[in-house]
GROMACS .gro file of N, CA and C in nm:
model
  543
    1PHE      N    1   0.112  -0.111   0.019
    1PHE     CA    2   0.003  -0.025   0.038
    1PHE      C    3   0.073   0.156   0.008
    2PHE      N    4   0.175   0.114   0.085
    2PHE     CA    5   0.280   0.240   0.091
    2PHE      C    6   0.372   0.300  -0.065
    3ALA      N    7   0.396   0.148  -0.110
    3ALA     CA    8   0.466   0.214  -0.244
    3ALA      C    9   0.343   0.231  -0.327
    4ASN      N   10   0.245   0.159  -0.342
    4ASN     CA   11   0.164   0.215  -0.488
    4ASN      C   12   0.022   0.300  -0.456
    5ARG      N   13   0.018   0.270  -0.344
    5ARG     CA   14  -0.138   0.345  -0.298
    5ARG      C   15  -0.238   0.251  -0.313
    6LYS      N   16  -0.223   0.171  -0.367
    6LYS     CA   17  -0.348   0.030  -0.391
    6LYS      C   18  -0.387  -0.014  -0.294
    7VAL      N   19  -0.491  -0.021  -0.258
    7VAL     CA   20  -0.564  -0.095  -0.161
    7VAL      C   21  -0.618  -0.230  -0.206
    8PRO      N   22  -0.506  -0.354  -0.105
    8PRO     CA   23  -0.536  -0.497  -0.182
    8PRO      C   24  -0.664  -0.530  -0.097
    9ASP      N   25  -0.703  -0.644  -0.207
    9ASP     CA   26  -0.848  -0.716  -0.098
    9ASP      C   27  -0.763  -0.859  -0.074
   10ALA      N   28  -0.835  -0.948  -0.066
   10ALA     CA   29  -0.823  -1.091  -0.022
   10ALA      C   30  -0.731  -1.131  -0.149
   11PHE      N   31  -0.780  -1.132  -0.287
   11PHE     CA   32  -0.710  -1.186  -0.395
   11PHE      C   33  -0.653  -1.158  -0.429
   12ASP      N   34  -0.599  -0.998  -0.453
   12ASP     CA   35  -0.526  -0.917  -0.515
   12ASP      C   36  -0.364  -0.920  -0.469
   13ARG      N   37  -0.366  -0.947  -0.365
   13ARG     CA   38  -0.210  -0.892  -0.277
   13ARG      C   39  -0.136  -1.001  -0.274
   14PRO      N   40  -0.026  -0.998  -0.244
   14PRO     CA   41   0.095  -1.127  -0.259
   14PRO      C   42   0.042  -1.220  -0.178
   15ARG      N   43   0.094  -1.353  -0.202
   15ARG     CA   44   0.034  -1.454  -0.186
   15ARG      C   45   0.135  -1.485  -0.069
   16ALA      N   46   0.059  -1.517   0.071
   16ALA     CA   47   0.184  -1.592   0.173
   16ALA      C   48   0.210  -1.723   0.122
   17SER      N   49   0.306  -1.728   0.145
   17SER     CA   50   0.325  -1.913   0.118
   17SER      C   51   0.263  -1.947   0.216
   18GLY      N   52   0.188  -2.079   0.129
   18GLY     CA   53   0.058  -2.178   0.172
   18GLY      C   54  -0.018  -2.104   0.239
   19VAL      N   55  -0.100  -1.978   0.197
   19VAL     CA   56  -0.216  -1.926   0.168
   19VAL      C   57  -0.307  -1.933   0.119
   20PHE      N   58  -0.419  -1.939   0.097
   20PHE     CA   59  -0.510  -1.950   0.010
   20PHE      C   60  -0.615  -1.908   0.029
   21CYS      N   61  -0.701  -1.844  -0.030
   21CYS     CA   62  -0.864  -1.792  -0.052
   21CYS      C   63  -0.922  -1.807  -0.154
   22PHE      N   64  -1.028  -1.843  -0.093
   22PHE     CA   65  -1.147  -1.928  -0.189
   22PHE      C   66  -1.309  -1.879  -0.163
   23VAL      N   67  -1.366  -1.846  -0.215
   23VAL     CA   68  -1.543  -1.810  -0.210
   23VAL      C   69  -1.603  -1.935  -0.240
   24CYS      N   70  -1.702  -1.955  -0.099
   24CYS     CA   71  -1.747  -2.031  -0.096
   24CYS      C   72  -1.873  -2.008  -0.179
   25GLY      N   73  -1.987  -2.130  -0.191
   25GLY     CA   74  -2.085  -2.127  -0.253
   25GLY      C   75  -2.207  -2.020  -0.220
   26ASP      N   76  -2.214  -1.953  -0.104
   26ASP     CA   77  -2.305  -1.852  -0.018
   26ASP      C   78  -2.255  -1.715  -0.054
   27GLY      N   79  -2.096  -1.698  -0.126
   27GLY     CA   80  -2.044  -1.582  -0.198
   27GLY      C   81  -1.932  -1.545  -0.050
   28LYS      N   82  -1.934  -1.619   0.056
   28LYS     CA   83  -1.857  -1.602   0.164
   28LYS      C   84  -1.728  -1.597   0.148
   29PRO      N   85  -1.601  -1.533   0.157
   29PRO     CA   86  -1.513  -1.575   0.140
   29PRO      C   87  -1.435  -1.689   0.268
   30ILE      N   88  -1.296  -1.733   0.255
   30ILE     CA   89  -1.270  -1.823   0.365
   30ILE      C   90  -1.097  -1.878   0.341
   31ALA      N   91  -1.020  -1.814   0.401
   31ALA     CA   92  -0.902  -1.848   0.426
   31ALA      C   93  -0.796  -2.006   0.461
   32ILE      N   94  -0.749  -2.029   0.394
   32ILE     CA   95  -0.666  -2.169   0.433
   32ILE      C   96  -0.539  -2.148   0.414
   33HIS      N   97  -0.460  -2.178   0.556
   33HIS     CA   98  -0.351  -2.176   0.563
   33HIS      C   99  -0.248  -2.314   0.538
   34LEU      N  100  -0.202  -2.332   0.479
   34LEU     CA  101  -0.096  -2.463   0.447
   34LEU      C  102   0.041  -2.464   0.460
   35SER      N  103   0.118  -2.395   0.544
   35SER     CA  104   0.207  -2.365   0.555
   35SER      C  105   0.312  -2.540   0.617
   36SER      N  106   0.269  -2.537   0.709
   36SER     CA  107   0.340  -2.688   0.754
   36SER      C  108   0.271  -2.728   0.900
   37PRO      N  109   0.268  -2.816   0.917
   37PRO     CA  110   0.358  -2.978   0.863
   37PRO      C  111   0.274  -3.032   0.730
   38ASN      N  112   0.296  -3.111   0.663
   38ASN     CA  113   0.240  -3.169   0.535
   38ASN      C  114   0.088  -3.234   0.556
   39LYS      N  115   0.087  -3.246   0.699
   39LYS     CA  116  -0.076  -3.331   0.718
   39LYS      C  117  -0.187  -3.272   0.695
   40PHE      N  118  -0.151  -3.086   0.681
   40PHE     CA  119  -0.243  -3.024   0.636
   40PHE      C  120  -0.271  -3.011   0.508
   41TRP      N  121  -0.146  -2.992   0.454
   41TRP     CA  122  -0.192  -3.014   0.284
   41TRP      C  123  -0.296  -3.175   0.270
   42VAL      N  124  -0.209  -3.299   0.280
   42VAL     CA  125  -0.297  -3.368   0.304
   42VAL      C  126  -0.436  -3.382   0.342
   43GLY      N  127  -0.487  -3.325   0.499
   43GLY     CA  128  -0.624  -3.301   0.457
   43GLY      C  129  -0.677  -3.208   0.398
   44PHE      N  130  -0.632  -3.068   0.342
   44PHE     CA  131  -0.675  -3.020   0.262
   44PHE      C  132  -0.708  -3.087   0.141
   45ALA      N  133  -0.631  -3.142   0.056
   45ALA     CA  134  -0.648  -3.186  -0.071
   45ALA      C  135  -0.760  -3.314  -0.058
   46THR      N  136  -0.792  -3.385   0.065
   46THR     CA  137  -0.884  -3.514   0.077
   46THR      C  138  -1.003  -3.420   0.118
   47ALA      N  139  -0.996  -3.309   0.169
   47ALA     CA  140  -1.157  -3.261   0.195
   47ALA      C  141  -1.204  -3.163   0.089
   48ALA      N  142  -1.131  -3.147  -0.008
   48ALA     CA  143  -1.118  -3.065  -0.115
   48ALA      C  144  -1.237  -3.111  -0.194
   49GLY      N  145  -1.176  -3.278  -0.204
   49GLY     CA  146  -1.250  -3.374  -0.297
   49GLY      C  147  -1.126  -3.354  -0.436
   50HIS      N  148  -0.991  -3.376  -0.357
   50HIS     CA  149  -0.914  -3.372  -0.497
   50HIS      C  150  -0.775  -3.444  -0.403
   51PRO      N  151  -0.779  -3.582  -0.366
   51PRO     CA  152  -0.721  -3.643  -0.320
   51PRO      C  153  -0.602  -3.710  -0.437
   52GLU      N  154  -0.557  -3.673  -0.568
   52GLU     CA  155  -0.476  -3.694  -0.611
   52GLU      C  156  -0.387  -3.626  -0.616
   53LEU      N  157  -0.423  -3.470  -0.577
   53LEU     CA  158  -0.299  -3.363  -0.568
   53LEU      C  159  -0.166  -3.407  -0.472
   54ILE      N  160  -0.211  -3.485  -0.351
   54ILE     CA  161  -0.147  -3.552  -0.256
   54ILE      C  162  -0.013  -3.568  -0.353
   55ASP      N  163  -0.021  -3.719  -0.422
   55ASP     CA  164   0.114  -3.735  -0.460
   55ASP      C  165   0.142  -3.680  -0.609
   56ASP      N  166   0.089  -3.554  -0.666
   56ASP     CA  167   0.124  -3.441  -0.784
   56ASP      C  168   0.281  -3.417  -0.746
   57VAL      N  169   0.364  -3.481  -0.816
   57VAL     CA  170   0.491  -3.396  -0.776
   57VAL      C  171   0.507  -3.264  -0.767
   58ARG      N  172   0.398  -3.172  -0.843
   58ARG     CA  173   0.406  -3.021  -0.820
   58ARG      C  174   0.387  -2.967  -0.686
   59PHE      N  175   0.325  -3.081  -0.603
   59PHE     CA  176   0.289  -3.048  -0.492
   59PHE      C  177   0.319  -3.080  -0.370
   60LYS      N  178   0.407  -3.191  -0.379
   60LYS     CA  179   0.455  -3.310  -0.260
   60LYS      C  180   0.522  -3.226  -0.150
   61VAL      N  181   0.619  -3.091  -0.178
   61VAL     CA  182   0.680  -3.023  -0.097
   61VAL      C  183   0.624  -2.899  -0.107
   62HIS      N  184   0.634  -2.833  -0.036
   62HIS     CA  185   0.581  -2.689   0.048
   62HIS      C  186   0.610  -2.618  -0.065
   63SER      N  187   0.758  -2.616  -0.097
   63SER     CA  188   0.781  -2.473  -0.188
   63SER      C  189   0.757  -2.515  -0.336
   64GLY      N  190   0.673  -2.635  -0.332
   64GLY     CA  191   0.610  -2.673  -0.473
   64GLY      C  192   0.503  -2.584  -0.495
   65ARG      N  193   0.422  -2.638  -0.380
   65ARG     CA  194   0.299  -2.572  -0.352
   65ARG      C  195   0.283  -2.462  -0.386
   66HIS      N  196   0.378  -2.322  -0.339
   66HIS     CA  197   0.398  -2.222  -0.336
   66HIS      C  198   0.400  -2.212  -0.483
   67GLN      N  199   0.513  -2.267  -0.539
   67GLN     CA  200   0.548  -2.193  -0.671
   67GLN      C  201   0.424  -2.214  -0.765
   68HIS      N  202   0.321  -2.336  -0.699
   68HIS     CA  203   0.207  -2.371  -0.843
   68HIS      C  204   0.096  -2.355  -0.747
   69ALA      N  205   0.111  -2.230  -0.669
   69ALA     CA  206  -0.026  -2.216  -0.614
   69ALA      C  207  -0.152  -2.154  -0.680
   70GLU      N  208  -0.137  -2.076  -0.814
   70GLU     CA  209  -0.253  -2.075  -0.926
   70GLU      C  210  -0.302  -2.174  -0.924
   71VAL      N  211  -0.232  -2.311  -0.997
   71VAL     CA  212  -0.286  -2.429  -0.989
   71VAL      C  213  -0.348  -2.460  -0.902
   72ILE      N  214  -0.337  -2.496  -0.776
   72ILE     CA  215  -0.394  -2.543  -0.679
   72ILE      C  216  -0.506  -2.449  -0.652
   73GLN      N  217  -0.503  -2.314  -0.648
   73GLN     CA  218  -0.652  -2.202  -0.652
   73GLN      C  219  -0.765  -2.293  -0.781
   74GLN      N  220  -0.729  -2.311  -0.888
   74GLN     CA  221  -0.795  -2.288  -0.991
   74GLN      C  222  -0.823  -2.429  -1.005
   75THR      N  223  -0.770  -2.523  -0.949
   75THR     CA  224  -0.849  -2.651  -0.909
   75THR      C  225  -0.953  -2.644  -0.812
   76ILE      N  226  -0.921  -2.589  -0.685
   76ILE     CA  227  -1.000  -2.627  -0.586
   76ILE      C  228  -1.111  -2.520  -0.586
   77ALA      N  229  -1.077  -2.401  -0.651
   77ALA     CA  230  -1.220  -2.271  -0.619
   77ALA      C  231  -1.339  -2.339  -0.663
   78PRO      N  232  -1.372  -2.422  -0.753
   78PRO     CA  233  -1.500  -2.475  -0.812
   78PRO      C  234  -1.546  -2.551  -0.716
   79GLU      N  235  -1.456  -2.693  -0.660
   79GLU     CA  236  -1.517  -2.724  -0.536
   79GLU      C  237  -1.580  -2.662  -0.386
   80PHE      N  238  -1.496  -2.559  -0.383
   80PHE     CA  239  -1.524  -2.457  -0.276
   80PHE      C  240  -1.681  -2.373  -0.313
   81ALA      N  241  -1.669  -2.371  -0.457
   81ALA     CA  242  -1.802  -2.317  -0.453
   81ALA      C  243  -1.929  -2.383  -0.496
   82LYS      N  244  -1.944  -2.474  -0.456
   82LYS     CA  245  -2.056  -2.573  -0.432
   82LYS      C  246  -2.116  -2.626  -0.297
   83LYS      N  247  -2.042  -2.560  -0.164
   83LYS     CA  248  -2.120  -2.546  -0.029
   83LYS      C  249  -2.052  -2.421   0.009
   84THR      N  250  -2.151  -2.411   0.130
   84THR     CA  251  -2.136  -2.255   0.208
   84THR      C  252  -2.011  -2.274   0.288
   85ARG      N  253  -1.993  -2.169   0.325
   85ARG     CA  254  -1.883  -2.133   0.433
   85ARG      C  255  -1.923  -2.244   0.590
   86ALA      N  256  -2.042  -2.212   0.605
   86ALA     CA  257  -2.115  -2.303   0.714
   86ALA      C  258  -2.055  -2.441   0.690
   87GLN      N  259  -2.036  -2.530   0.603
   87GLN     CA  260  -1.995  -2.655   0.553
   87GLN      C  261  -1.899  -2.686   0.539
   88TRP      N  262  -1.830  -2.578   0.473
   88TRP     CA  263  -1.671  -2.570   0.500
   88TRP      C  264  -1.611  -2.554   0.602
   89THR      N  265  -1.655  -2.472   0.689
   89THR     CA  266  -1.626  -2.507   0.827
   89THR      C  267  -1.624  -2.645   0.906
   90GLN      N  268  -1.729  -2.718   0.889
   90GLN     CA  269  -1.754  -2.808   0.943
   90GLN      C  270  -1.655  -2.943   0.888
   91ILE      N  271  -1.643  -2.964   0.756
   91ILE     CA  272  -1.518  -2.976   0.662
   91ILE      C  273  -1.421  -2.983   0.729
   92LEU      N  274  -1.352  -2.858   0.696
   92LEU     CA  275  -1.208  -2.811   0.750
   92LEU      C  276  -1.190  -2.858   0.859
   93GLU      N  277  -1.279  -2.856   0.944
   93GLU     CA  278  -1.228  -2.783   1.128
   93GLU      C  279  -1.229  -3.010   1.162
   94ALA      N  280  -1.315  -3.081   1.042
   94ALA     CA  281  -1.318  -3.243   1.043
   94ALA      C  282  -1.173  -3.314   0.990
   95ALA      N  283  -1.155  -3.260   0.917
   95ALA     CA  284  -1.022  -3.267   0.874
   95ALA      C  285  -0.873  -3.190   0.918
   96ASP      N  286  -0.865  -3.130   0.996
   96ASP     CA  287  -0.821  -3.081   1.125
   96ASP      C  288  -0.652  -2.982   0.999
   97VAL      N  289  -0.748  -2.869   0.953
   97VAL     CA  290  -0.697  -2.818   0.844
   97VAL      C  291  -0.702  -2.679   0.889
   98PRO      N  292  -0.608  -2.582   0.884
   98PRO     CA  293  -0.599  -2.465   0.964
   98PRO      C  294  -0.643  -2.365   0.864
   99PHE      N  295  -0.769  -2.305   0.900
   99PHE     CA  296  -0.837  -2.206   0.824
   99PHE      C  297  -0.917  -2.111   0.885
  100ALA      N  298  -0.955  -1.991   0.852
  100ALA     CA  299  -1.042  -1.878   0.881
  100ALA      C  300  -1.145  -1.812   0.806
  101PRO      N  301  -1.255  -1.784   0.822
  101PRO     CA  302  -1.343  -1.714   0.770
  101PRO      C  303  -1.312  -1.606   0.747
  102ILE      N  304  -1.312  -1.535   0.604
  102ILE     CA  305  -1.260  -1.368   0.612
  102ILE      C  306  -1.422  -1.332   0.646
  103TYR      N  307  -1.437  -1.262   0.781
  103TYR     CA  308  -1.541  -1.191   0.787
  103TYR      C  309  -1.596  -1.039   0.766
  104THR      N  310  -1.681  -0.999   0.692
  104THR     CA  311  -1.741  -0.844   0.677
  104THR      C  312  -1.738  -0.818   0.831
  105LEU      N  313  -1.713  -0.677   0.863
  105LEU     CA  314  -1.737  -0.543   0.980
  105LEU      C  315  -1.860  -0.671   1.079
  106ASP      N  316  -1.972  -0.650   0.985
  106ASP     CA  317  -2.101  -0.696   1.103
  106ASP      C  318  -2.062  -0.850   1.130
  107GLU      N  319  -2.002  -0.954   1.058
  107GLU     CA  320  -1.992  -1.086   1.103
  107GLU      C  321  -1.879  -1.056   1.193
  108VAL      N  322  -1.778  -1.024   1.186
  108VAL     CA  323  -1.689  -0.984   1.306
  108VAL      C  324  -1.739  -1.019   1.472
  109VAL      N  325  -1.852  -0.858   1.425
  109VAL     CA  326  -1.911  -0.831   1.597
  109VAL      C  327  -1.975  -0.953   1.637
  110GLU      N  328  -2.037  -1.049   1.557
  110GLU     CA  329  -2.125  -1.136   1.604
  110GLU      C  330  -2.045  -1.271   1.611
  111ASP      N  331  -1.898  -1.302   1.592
  111ASP     CA  332  -1.812  -1.405   1.608
  111ASP      C  333  -1.850  -1.459   1.733
  112PRO      N  334  -1.857  -1.594   1.779
  112PRO     CA  335  -1.860  -1.623   1.907
  112PRO      C  336  -1.773  -1.611   2.012
  113GLN      N  337  -1.633  -1.632   1.946
  113GLN     CA  338  -1.519  -1.561   1.983
  113GLN      C  339  -1.488  -1.433   2.053
  114VAL      N  340  -1.541  -1.319   1.928
  114VAL     CA  341  -1.528  -1.178   1.942
  114VAL      C  342  -1.653  -1.188   2.054
  115GLN      N  343  -1.745  -1.235   2.065
  115GLN     CA  344  -1.828  -1.241   2.192
  115GLN      C  345  -1.773  -1.282   2.320
  116HIS      N  346  -1.663  -1.401   2.322
  116HIS     CA  347  -1.657  -1.450   2.430
  116HIS      C  348  -1.555  -1.345   2.529
  117LEU      N  349  -1.484  -1.325   2.454
  117LEU     CA  350  -1.355  -1.206   2.430
  117LEU      C  351  -1.410  -1.055   2.529
  118GLY      N  352  -1.560  -1.013   2.516
  118GLY     CA  353  -1.607  -0.930   2.587
  118GLY      C  354  -1.561  -0.784   2.451
  119MET      N  355  -1.543  -0.795   2.330
  119MET     CA  356  -1.497  -0.716   2.214
  119MET      C  357  -1.594  -0.611   2.199
  120VAL      N  358  -1.705  -0.637   2.228
  120VAL     CA  359  -1.771  -0.512   2.184
  120VAL      C  360  -1.863  -0.501   2.331
  121GLN      N  361  -1.886  -0.359   2.368
  121GLN     CA  362  -1.945  -0.355   2.453
  121GLN      C  363  -1.995  -0.249   2.484
  122SER      N  364  -2.107  -0.215   2.568
  122SER     CA  365  -2.219  -0.129   2.565
  122SER      C  366  -2.181  -0.021   2.674
  123SER      N  367  -2.225   0.093   2.633
  123SER     CA  368  -2.235   0.205   2.722
  123SER      C  369  -2.366   0.311   2.677
  124THR      N  370  -2.386   0.390   2.844
  124THR     CA  371  -2.470   0.475   2.800
  124THR      C  372  -2.408   0.602   2.779
  125HIS      N  373  -2.468   0.662   2.687
  125HIS     CA  374  -2.470   0.776   2.613
  125HIS      C  375  -2.548   0.930   2.678
  126HIS      N  376  -2.550   1.003   2.762
  126HIS     CA  377  -2.670   1.083   2.801
  126HIS      C  378  -2.684   1.144   2.685
  127GLU      N  379  -2.620   1.180   2.580
  127GLU     CA  380  -2.758   1.236   2.452
  127GLU      C  381  -2.800   1.111   2.361
  128ARG      N  382  -2.736   0.994   2.286
  128ARG     CA  383  -2.792   0.924   2.232
  128ARG      C  384  -2.802   0.783   2.296
  129GLY      N  385  -2.824   0.780   2.399
  129GLY     CA  386  -2.862   0.597   2.447
  129GLY      C  387  -2.772   0.563   2.468
  130GLU      N  388  -2.757   0.396   2.459
  130GLU     CA  389  -2.691   0.307   2.432
  130GLU      C  390  -2.601   0.307   2.342
  131VAL      N  391  -2.472   0.297   2.326
  131VAL     CA  392  -2.372   0.304   2.218
  131VAL      C  393  -2.311   0.171   2.217
  132ARG      N  394  -2.303   0.128   2.106
  132ARG     CA  395  -2.188   0.031   2.137
  132ARG      C  396  -2.044   0.062   2.052
  133THR      N  397  -1.944  -0.024   2.149
  133THR     CA  398  -1.808   0.039   2.119
  133THR      C  399  -1.716  -0.040   2.146
  134LEU      N  400  -1.583  -0.074   2.112
  134LEU     CA  401  -1.496  -0.216   2.097
  134LEU      C  402  -1.417  -0.211   2.225
  135GLY      N  403  -1.435  -0.321   2.298
  135GLY     CA  404  -1.379  -0.292   2.436
  135GLY      C  405  -1.232  -0.326   2.421
  136TYR      N  406  -1.170  -0.309   2.545
  136TYR     CA  407  -1.022  -0.291   2.523
  136TYR      C  408  -0.928  -0.431   2.494
  137ALA      N  409  -0.810  -0.449   2.371
  137ALA     CA  410  -0.775  -0.535   2.305
  137ALA      C  411  -0.729  -0.606   2.400
  138VAL      N  412  -0.620  -0.533   2.502
  138VAL     CA  413  -0.557  -0.632   2.614
  138VAL      C  414  -0.634  -0.667   2.721
  139LYS      N  415  -0.656  -0.759   2.775
  139LYS     CA  416  -0.685  -0.796   2.909
  139LYS      C  417  -0.621  -0.861   3.023
  140LEU      N  418  -0.600  -0.778   3.125
  140LEU     CA  419  -0.506  -0.843   3.230
  140LEU      C  420  -0.574  -0.887   3.328
  141SER      N  421  -0.524  -1.011   3.385
  141SER     CA  422  -0.569  -1.075   3.479
  141SER      C  423  -0.578  -1.024   3.606
  142GLU      N  424  -0.434  -0.968   3.634
  142GLU     CA  425  -0.397  -0.845   3.782
  142GLU      C  426  -0.442  -0.691   3.775
  143THR      N  427  -0.476  -0.685   3.636
  143THR     CA  428  -0.516  -0.503   3.692
  143THR      C  429  -0.612  -0.485   3.566
  144PRO      N  430  -0.717  -0.554   3.604
  144PRO     CA  431  -0.860  -0.542   3.478
  144PRO      C  432  -0.925  -0.370   3.443
  145LEU      N  433  -0.922  -0.362   3.325
  145LEU     CA  434  -0.963  -0.217   3.342
  145LEU      C  435  -1.137  -0.257   3.337
  146GLY      N  436  -1.178  -0.102   3.398
  146GLY     CA  437  -1.305  -0.081   3.399
  146GLY      C  438  -1.414  -0.097   3.266
  147PRO      N  439  -1.487  -0.101   3.255
  147PRO     CA  440  -1.608  -0.097   3.159
  147PRO      C  441  -1.604   0.012   3.079
  148ALA      N  442  -1.655  -0.014   2.956
  148ALA     CA  443  -1.635   0.131   2.862
  148ALA      C  444  -1.682   0.254   2.846
  149VAL      N  445  -1.624   0.368   2.829
  149VAL     CA  446  -1.734   0.436   2.898
  149VAL      C  447  -1.785   0.541   2.751
  150ALA      N  448  -1.895   0.559   2.746
  150ALA     CA  449  -1.960   0.616   2.583
  150ALA      C  450  -1.845   0.737   2.582
  151PRO      N  451  -1.807   0.787   2.425
  151PRO     CA  452  -1.773   0.850   2.402
  151PRO      C  453  -1.816   1.007   2.397
  152SER      N  454  -1.730   1.070   2.434
  152SER     CA  455  -1.740   1.258   2.474
  152SER      C  456  -1.828   1.321   2.321
  153THR      N  457  -1.914   1.393   2.393
  153THR     CA  458  -1.964   1.509   2.252
  153THR      C  459  -1.884   1.630   2.237
  154LEU      N  460  -1.828   1.682   2.141
  154LEU     CA  461  -1.760   1.798   2.115
  154LEU      C  462  -1.765   1.885   2.212
  155GLY      N  463  -1.671   1.917   2.255
  155GLY     CA  464  -1.666   2.038   2.352
  155GLY      C  465  -1.740   1.955   2.524
  156GLU      N  466  -1.768   1.850   2.508
  156GLU     CA  467  -1.815   1.864   2.648
  156GLU      C  468  -1.738   1.837   2.784
  157HIS      N  469  -1.600   1.856   2.768
  157HIS     CA  470  -1.519   1.830   2.874
  157HIS      C  471  -1.395   1.984   2.861
  158THR      N  472  -1.419   2.072   2.747
  158THR     CA  473  -1.352   2.133   2.743
  158THR      C  474  -1.320   2.247   2.882
  159ALA      N  475  -1.468   2.320   2.910
  159ALA     CA  476  -1.438   2.370   3.052
  159ALA      C  477  -1.374   2.341   3.152
  160GLU      N  478  -1.373   2.167   3.143
  160GLU     CA  479  -1.281   2.123   3.280
  160GLU      C  480  -1.171   2.127   3.255
  161ILE      N  481  -1.117   2.078   3.120
  161ILE     CA  482  -0.979   2.081   3.065
  161ILE      C  483  -0.905   2.186   3.122
  162LEU      N  484  -0.952   2.301   3.046
  162LEU     CA  485  -0.934   2.451   3.087
  162LEU      C  486  -0.923   2.488   3.232
  163SER      N  487  -1.013   2.454   3.294
  163SER     CA  488  -1.025   2.494   3.449
  163SER      C  489  -0.871   2.389   3.533
  164ALA      N  490  -0.897   2.289   3.464
  164ALA     CA  491  -0.752   2.238   3.533
  164ALA      C  492  -0.571   2.273   3.473
  165LEU      N  493  -0.647   2.339   3.367
  165LEU     CA  494  -0.527   2.431   3.311
  165LEU      C  495  -0.501   2.562   3.362
  166GLY      N  496  -0.590   2.589   3.468
  166GLY     CA  497  -0.546   2.705   3.582
  166GLY      C  498  -0.651   2.815   3.489
  167LEU      N  499  -0.734   2.802   3.403
  167LEU     CA  500  -0.827   2.914   3.383
  167LEU      C  501  -0.958   2.906   3.469
  168SER      N  502  -0.965   3.045   3.523
  168SER     CA  503  -1.099   3.061   3.584
  168SER      C  504  -1.226   3.076   3.533
  169ALA      N  505  -1.359   3.032   3.564
  169ALA     CA  506  -1.476   3.038   3.508
  169ALA      C  507  -1.492   3.121   3.445
  170GLU      N  508  -1.477   3.214   3.481
  170GLU     CA  509  -1.476   3.349   3.385
  170GLU      C  510  -1.387   3.344   3.269
  171ASP      N  511  -1.271   3.338   3.277
  171ASP     CA  512  -1.169   3.307   3.151
  171ASP      C  513  -1.220   3.236   3.083
  172VAL      N  514  -1.310   3.117   3.074
  172VAL     CA  515  -1.392   2.986   3.003
  172VAL      C  516  -1.484   3.041   2.936
  173ALA      N  517  -1.540   3.101   3.066
  173ALA     CA  518  -1.685   3.201   3.002
  173ALA      C  519  -1.659   3.276   2.884
  174LYS      N  520  -1.580   3.380   2.873
  174LYS     CA  521  -1.480   3.479   2.835
  174LYS      C  522  -1.486   3.406   2.662
  175LEU      N  523  -1.399   3.306   2.691
  175LEU     CA  524  -1.362   3.234   2.563
  175LEU      C  525  -1.464   3.192   2.520
  176LYS      N  526  -1.575   3.096   2.559
  176LYS     CA  527  -1.665   3.092   2.470
  176LYS      C  528  -1.738   3.205   2.432
  177ALA      N  529  -1.799   3.308   2.526
  177ALA     CA  530  -1.842   3.413   2.449
  177ALA      C  531  -1.802   3.479   2.320
  178ASP      N  532  -1.644   3.477   2.322
  178ASP     CA  533  -1.555   3.528   2.217
  178ASP      C  534  -1.543   3.412   2.088
  179GLY      N  535  -1.636   3.295   2.117
  179GLY     CA  536  -1.602   3.175   2.003
  179GLY      C  537  -1.484   3.095   2.011
  180VAL      N  538  -1.380   3.156   2.106
  180VAL     CA  539  -1.300   3.093   2.107
  180VAL      C  540  -1.313   2.892   2.108
  181VAL      N  541  -1.357   2.892   2.208
  181VAL     CA  542  -1.401   2.743   2.230
  181VAL      C  543  -1.562   2.723   2.279
   0.00000   0.00000   0.00000
């Protein structure tokens, strides 16, 4: 991105070694990670309905799979289009293949792990009512953080901050009257 300002998507960025992305039959994408060990390749090829690829000399070792990634992509993509992401999730989990759904933002916040970690929190805003925000990414067992606080409105704490900086109530009122704050 910094070199050419082009925003990449899941399909046009340089492929990490052993990483594949497929669109499932319901239009939802899924990422597969086949770096090592070899059992992941065997499980993937079998689960995807192409066990003949396991012994193909082009794909026998990891470097060959990386070198011929487009062949794998083109061969396997039609298979993924036959089932939903939910079906592939079950199939890949059963085959012990490392994978992850590629979520849209609305799917991210509904993910069971995101829910379990409490990453989305609600707070009450004095003007807007309930507001959902992201929770703290880091959770420390010995020093837990408090609940999420609703975001401030523009200028809500201006007087408080200026007062803490040593301005009198009259100074703050004058700044407001003059349109400075």
